[in-house]
XYZ file of C-alpha atoms in Angstrom:
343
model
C 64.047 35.312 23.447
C 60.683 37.425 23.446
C 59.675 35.284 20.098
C 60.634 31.993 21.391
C 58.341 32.228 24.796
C 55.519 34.269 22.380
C 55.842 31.135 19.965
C 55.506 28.590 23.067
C 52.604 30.848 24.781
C 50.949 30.029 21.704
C 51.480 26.271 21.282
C 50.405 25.922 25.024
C 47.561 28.290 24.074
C 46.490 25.729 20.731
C 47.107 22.435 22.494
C 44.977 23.741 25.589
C 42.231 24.863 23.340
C 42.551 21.667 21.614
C 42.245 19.515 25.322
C 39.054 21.807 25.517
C 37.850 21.400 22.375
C 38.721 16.812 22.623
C 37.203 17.481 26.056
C 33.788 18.821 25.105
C 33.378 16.717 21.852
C 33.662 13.558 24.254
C 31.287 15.494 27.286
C 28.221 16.260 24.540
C 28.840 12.600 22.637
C 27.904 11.331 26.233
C 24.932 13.502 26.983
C 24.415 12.613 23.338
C 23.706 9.262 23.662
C 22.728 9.468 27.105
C 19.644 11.160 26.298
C 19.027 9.340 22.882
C 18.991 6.097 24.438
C 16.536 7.582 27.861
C 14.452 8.887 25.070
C 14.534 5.398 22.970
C 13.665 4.136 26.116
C 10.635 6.052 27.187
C 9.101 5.923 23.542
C 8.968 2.151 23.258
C 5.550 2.015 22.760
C 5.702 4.468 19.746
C 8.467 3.255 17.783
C 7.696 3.513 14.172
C 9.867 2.228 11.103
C 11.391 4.695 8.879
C 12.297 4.212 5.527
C 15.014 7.159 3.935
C 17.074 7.007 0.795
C 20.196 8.686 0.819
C 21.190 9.756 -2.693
C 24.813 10.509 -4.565
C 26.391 13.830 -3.263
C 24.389 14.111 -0.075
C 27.179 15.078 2.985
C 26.740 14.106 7.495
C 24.803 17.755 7.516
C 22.114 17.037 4.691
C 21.933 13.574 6.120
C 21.368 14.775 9.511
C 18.267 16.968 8.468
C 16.962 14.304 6.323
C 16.805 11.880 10.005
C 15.866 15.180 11.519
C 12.818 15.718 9.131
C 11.602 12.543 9.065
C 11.849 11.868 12.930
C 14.641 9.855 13.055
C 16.714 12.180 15.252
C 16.268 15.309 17.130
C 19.386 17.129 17.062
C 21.575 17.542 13.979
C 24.318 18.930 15.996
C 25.061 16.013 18.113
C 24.111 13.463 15.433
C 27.226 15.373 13.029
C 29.525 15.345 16.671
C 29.308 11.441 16.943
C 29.623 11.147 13.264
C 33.046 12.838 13.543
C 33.775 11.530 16.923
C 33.475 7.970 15.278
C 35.403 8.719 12.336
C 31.951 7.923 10.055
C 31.417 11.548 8.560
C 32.940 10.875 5.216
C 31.668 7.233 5.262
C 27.735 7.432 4.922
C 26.798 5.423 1.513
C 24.369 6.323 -0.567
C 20.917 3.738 -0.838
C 18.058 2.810 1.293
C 17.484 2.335 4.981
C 14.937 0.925 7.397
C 15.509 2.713 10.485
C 13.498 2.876 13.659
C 12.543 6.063 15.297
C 14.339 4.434 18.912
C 17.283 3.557 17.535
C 20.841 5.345 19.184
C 22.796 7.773 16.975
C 25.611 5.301 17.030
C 23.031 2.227 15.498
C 21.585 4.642 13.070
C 25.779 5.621 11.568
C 26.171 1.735 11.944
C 23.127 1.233 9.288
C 24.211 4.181 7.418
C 28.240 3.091 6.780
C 27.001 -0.668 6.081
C 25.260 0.166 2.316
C 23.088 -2.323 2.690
C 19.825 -1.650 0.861
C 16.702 -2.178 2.365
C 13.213 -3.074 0.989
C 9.718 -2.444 2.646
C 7.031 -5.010 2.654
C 3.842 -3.506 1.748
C 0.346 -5.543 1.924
C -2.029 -4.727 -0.610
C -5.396 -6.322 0.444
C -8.052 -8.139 -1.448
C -10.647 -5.690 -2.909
C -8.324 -2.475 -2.638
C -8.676 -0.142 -5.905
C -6.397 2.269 -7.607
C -6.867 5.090 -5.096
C -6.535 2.666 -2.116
C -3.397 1.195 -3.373
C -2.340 4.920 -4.131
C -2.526 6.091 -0.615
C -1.062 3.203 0.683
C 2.139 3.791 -0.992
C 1.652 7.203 0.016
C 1.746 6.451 3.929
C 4.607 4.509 3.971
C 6.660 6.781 1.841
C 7.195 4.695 -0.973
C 5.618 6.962 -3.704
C 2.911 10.080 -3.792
C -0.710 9.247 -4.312
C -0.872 11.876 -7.230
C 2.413 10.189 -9.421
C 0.878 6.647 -8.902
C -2.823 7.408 -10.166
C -1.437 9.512 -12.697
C 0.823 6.373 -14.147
C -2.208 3.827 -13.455
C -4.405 6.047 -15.962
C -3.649 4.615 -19.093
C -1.439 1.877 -18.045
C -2.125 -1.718 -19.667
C 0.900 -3.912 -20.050
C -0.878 -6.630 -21.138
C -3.891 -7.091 -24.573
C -6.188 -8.333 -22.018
C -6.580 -4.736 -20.719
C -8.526 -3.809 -22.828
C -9.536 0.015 -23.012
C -12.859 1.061 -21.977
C -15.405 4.025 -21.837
C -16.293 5.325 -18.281
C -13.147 3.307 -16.461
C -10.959 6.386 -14.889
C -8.012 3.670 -14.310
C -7.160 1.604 -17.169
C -5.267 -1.202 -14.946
C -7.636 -1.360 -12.326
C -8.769 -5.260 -11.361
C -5.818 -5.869 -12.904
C -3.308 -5.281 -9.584
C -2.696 -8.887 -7.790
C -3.384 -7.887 -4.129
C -0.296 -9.425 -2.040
C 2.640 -9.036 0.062
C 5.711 -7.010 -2.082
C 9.198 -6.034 -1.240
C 9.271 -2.995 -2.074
C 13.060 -1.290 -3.271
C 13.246 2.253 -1.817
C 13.865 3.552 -5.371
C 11.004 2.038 -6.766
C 8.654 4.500 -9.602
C 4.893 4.298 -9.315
C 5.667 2.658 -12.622
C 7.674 -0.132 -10.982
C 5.293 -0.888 -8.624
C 2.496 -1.131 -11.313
C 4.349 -3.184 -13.567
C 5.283 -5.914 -10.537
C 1.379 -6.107 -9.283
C 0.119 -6.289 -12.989
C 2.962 -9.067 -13.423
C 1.930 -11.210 -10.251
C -1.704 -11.236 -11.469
C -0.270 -12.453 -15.453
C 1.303 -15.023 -13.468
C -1.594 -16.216 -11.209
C -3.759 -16.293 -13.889
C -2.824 -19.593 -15.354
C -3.237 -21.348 -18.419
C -6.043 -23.674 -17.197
C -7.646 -20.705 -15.883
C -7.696 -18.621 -18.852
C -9.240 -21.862 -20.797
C -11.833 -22.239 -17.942
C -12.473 -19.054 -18.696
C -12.992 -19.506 -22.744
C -15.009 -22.263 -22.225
C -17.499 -20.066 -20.017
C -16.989 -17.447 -22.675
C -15.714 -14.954 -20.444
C -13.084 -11.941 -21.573
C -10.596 -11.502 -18.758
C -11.916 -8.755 -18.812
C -15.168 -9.756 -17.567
C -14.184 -12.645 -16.151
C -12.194 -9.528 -13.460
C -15.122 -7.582 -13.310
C -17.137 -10.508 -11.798
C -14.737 -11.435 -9.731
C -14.659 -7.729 -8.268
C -18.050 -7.651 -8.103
C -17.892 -11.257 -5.579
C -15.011 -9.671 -3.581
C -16.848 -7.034 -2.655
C -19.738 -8.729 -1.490
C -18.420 -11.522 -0.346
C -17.839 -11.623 3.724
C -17.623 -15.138 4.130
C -15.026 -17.552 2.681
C -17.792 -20.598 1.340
C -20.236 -17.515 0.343
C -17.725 -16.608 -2.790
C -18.520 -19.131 -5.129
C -22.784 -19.042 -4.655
C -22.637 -15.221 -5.150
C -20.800 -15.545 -8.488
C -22.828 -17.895 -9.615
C -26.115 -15.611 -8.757
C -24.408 -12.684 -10.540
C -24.065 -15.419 -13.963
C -27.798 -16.208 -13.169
C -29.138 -13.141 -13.663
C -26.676 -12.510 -16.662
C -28.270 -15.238 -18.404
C -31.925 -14.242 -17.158
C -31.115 -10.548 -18.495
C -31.493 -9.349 -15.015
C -29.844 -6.163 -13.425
C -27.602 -7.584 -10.884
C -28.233 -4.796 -8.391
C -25.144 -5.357 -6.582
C -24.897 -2.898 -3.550
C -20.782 -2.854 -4.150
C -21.219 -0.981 -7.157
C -23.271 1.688 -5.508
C -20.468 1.999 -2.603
C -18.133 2.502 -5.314
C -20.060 5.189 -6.735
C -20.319 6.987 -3.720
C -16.740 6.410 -3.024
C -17.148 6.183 1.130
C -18.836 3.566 2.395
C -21.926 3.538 3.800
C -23.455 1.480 6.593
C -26.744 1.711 4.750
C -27.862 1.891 1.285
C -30.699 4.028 0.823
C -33.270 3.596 -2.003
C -31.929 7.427 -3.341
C -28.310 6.302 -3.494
C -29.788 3.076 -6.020
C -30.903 5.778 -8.340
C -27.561 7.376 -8.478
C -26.932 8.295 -12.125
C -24.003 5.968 -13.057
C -22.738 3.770 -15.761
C -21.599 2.049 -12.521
C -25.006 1.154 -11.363
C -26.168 -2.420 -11.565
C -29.480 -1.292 -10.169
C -30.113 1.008 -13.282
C -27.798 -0.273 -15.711
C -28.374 -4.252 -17.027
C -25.134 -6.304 -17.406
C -21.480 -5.645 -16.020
C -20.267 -2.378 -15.130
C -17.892 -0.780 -17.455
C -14.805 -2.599 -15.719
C -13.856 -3.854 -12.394
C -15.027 -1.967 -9.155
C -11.407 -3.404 -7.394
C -8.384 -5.774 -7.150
C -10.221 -9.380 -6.783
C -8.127 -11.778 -4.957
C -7.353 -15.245 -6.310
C -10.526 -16.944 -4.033
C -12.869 -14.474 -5.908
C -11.368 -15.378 -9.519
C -12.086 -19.077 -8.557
C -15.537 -18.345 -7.275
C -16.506 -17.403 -10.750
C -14.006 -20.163 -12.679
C -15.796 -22.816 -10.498
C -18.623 -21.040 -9.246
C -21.456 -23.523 -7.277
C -24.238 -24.965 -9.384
C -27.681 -23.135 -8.264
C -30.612 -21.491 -9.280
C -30.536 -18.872 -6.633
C -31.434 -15.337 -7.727
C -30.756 -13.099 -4.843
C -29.217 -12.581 -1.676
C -28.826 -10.816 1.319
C -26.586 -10.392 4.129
C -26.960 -11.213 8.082
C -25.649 -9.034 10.830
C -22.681 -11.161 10.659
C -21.688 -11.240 7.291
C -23.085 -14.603 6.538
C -24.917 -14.163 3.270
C -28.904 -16.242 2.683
C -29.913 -17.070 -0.768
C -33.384 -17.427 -2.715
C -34.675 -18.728 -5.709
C -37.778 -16.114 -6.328
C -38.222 -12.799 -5.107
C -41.354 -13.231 -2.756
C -38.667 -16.226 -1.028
C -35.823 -13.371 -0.903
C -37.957 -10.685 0.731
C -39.307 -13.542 3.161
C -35.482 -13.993 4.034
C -34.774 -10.213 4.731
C -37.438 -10.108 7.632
C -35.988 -13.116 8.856
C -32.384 -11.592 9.211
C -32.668 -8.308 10.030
């Protein structure tokens, strides 16, 4: 008799602990996303998308501290409770996510169980270089600054990039600056080969003839258009500044192109001084006659153009207003007339 009512004190005592234990799982999933959502609420204004790959053999805990330490969520705790609570623990697929830092716990297991594979769009802008593009990737997450200028050294999928003394990234000029989707399992050599791939394709046939019958490498052809798309500040200006740099090509004059000295320097200045044109460089078109040793960025396809079709002048020089706008001359004594005229 003793053993039956010790054997039913201890049911009562397992399916009491077991009300308890149903009872607080369902009172912290409410606080849980009772406070989630309040904080989603309040933090509209900084709501940020997250991008987080979630690879084979990863469990709800190592999951939960990968949201955790990338902001996602702020408790692992309750973020595992409503994974169990919704039956979802032993459901999370493997792949990549966009998430946003507001979302609930219950929209971020929703993403999770669903598989579906996301893909980042990342903007690459006109006149962006190797170490530009590098950090880029970097901030969103995509891949480290380090891994992508390591694989851009010596990478040339194509004969037209051709190898070159001086050039500390074989590729770059050679990186069409656009808008890609970006797969969360994407290499730095991915990425290179895509951008390298768009700017094959965008160079077309009748452009690479135009550019024969100029008798222009690609090569060259990239570095002048670099050259234009970093001077360049207004749209009609492109064309008449590639055609100056071709001028003074043909009239075996230095080009003296301020972009090349900001590239030396590496930050931009407002100002050049006349010290920073006597920079030591096989980058300076101030001390150096003809190109630089390759391109000084990623020329967009308005910049390319500009030197395919550049505008029929005689023009020499140039200089550039307060607001952008660029005035040409045909002699010097005409150009340094035009500098105390806009400055």
């Amino acid at each position: 008799m003793s053993e039956i009512k010790e054997k039913l004190q201890l049911s009562k005592g397992i399916v009491l602990g077991s009300i308890i234990l149903f009872i607080f799982m369902i009172f912290t999933y409410g606080c849980m996303h009772q406070s989630h959502t309040a904080a989603a609420s309040n933090e509209q204004s900084k709501v940020k998308s997250v991008y987080i790959r979630v690879k084979p053999g990863m469990d709800a805990e190592k999951i939960a501290n990968l949201l955790r330490d990338r902001n996602v969520i702020d408790n692992v705790y309750m973020f595992r409770i409503m994974a169990k609570v919704e039956g979802l623990d032993n459901n999370l697929k493997t792949g990549d996510y966009q998430l946003q830092t507001n979302m609930t716990y219950k929209e971020i297991l929703e993403v999770l169980v669903s598989g579906k594979t996301a893909t980042m769009s990342i903007m690459i802008p006109e006149g962006y270089n190797v170490e530009q593009i590098a950090k880029t990737l970097q901030d969103k997450g995509i891949v480290s600054a380090k891994d992508f200028e390591k694989a851009a050294t010596d990478f040339a999928p194509y004969d037209y990039i051709t190898k070159a003394h001086d050039v500390k990234y074989r590729v770059d000029g050679f990186l069409f600056p656009d808008t890609y989707e970006i797969a969360g399992d994407f290499t730095a050599m991915d990425i290179l080969t895509l951008m390298a791939k768009e700017f094959d394709h965008k160079l077309t046939p009748e452009m690479r003839s135009r550019a024969i019958a100029m008798n222009l490498s690609i090569r060259d052809l990239v570095i002048l258009a670099s050259l234009v798309e970093k001077e360049a500040q207004v749209e009609e200006d492109r064309p008449i500044i590639a055609q100056v740099f071709m001028n003074r090509l043909r009239e075996k004059m230095p080009l003296q192109s301020c972009a090349t000295i900001q590239y030396i320097l590496g930050n931009p200045k407002a100002e050049l001084s006349i010290q920073d044109t006597q920079i030591k460089s096989p980058y300076n078109t101030y001390l150096n006659m003809g190109l630089p040793p390759g391109p000084i960025a990623n020329p967009g396809l308005a910049s390319i153009k500009a030197v395919l079709y550049s505008e029929p002048t005689e023009y020499l020089y140039f200089v550039a207003d307060k607001h952008g706008k660029h005035h040409f001359s045909k002699t010097y004594q005409e150009h340094l007339q035009t500098i105390d005229r806009v400055e």
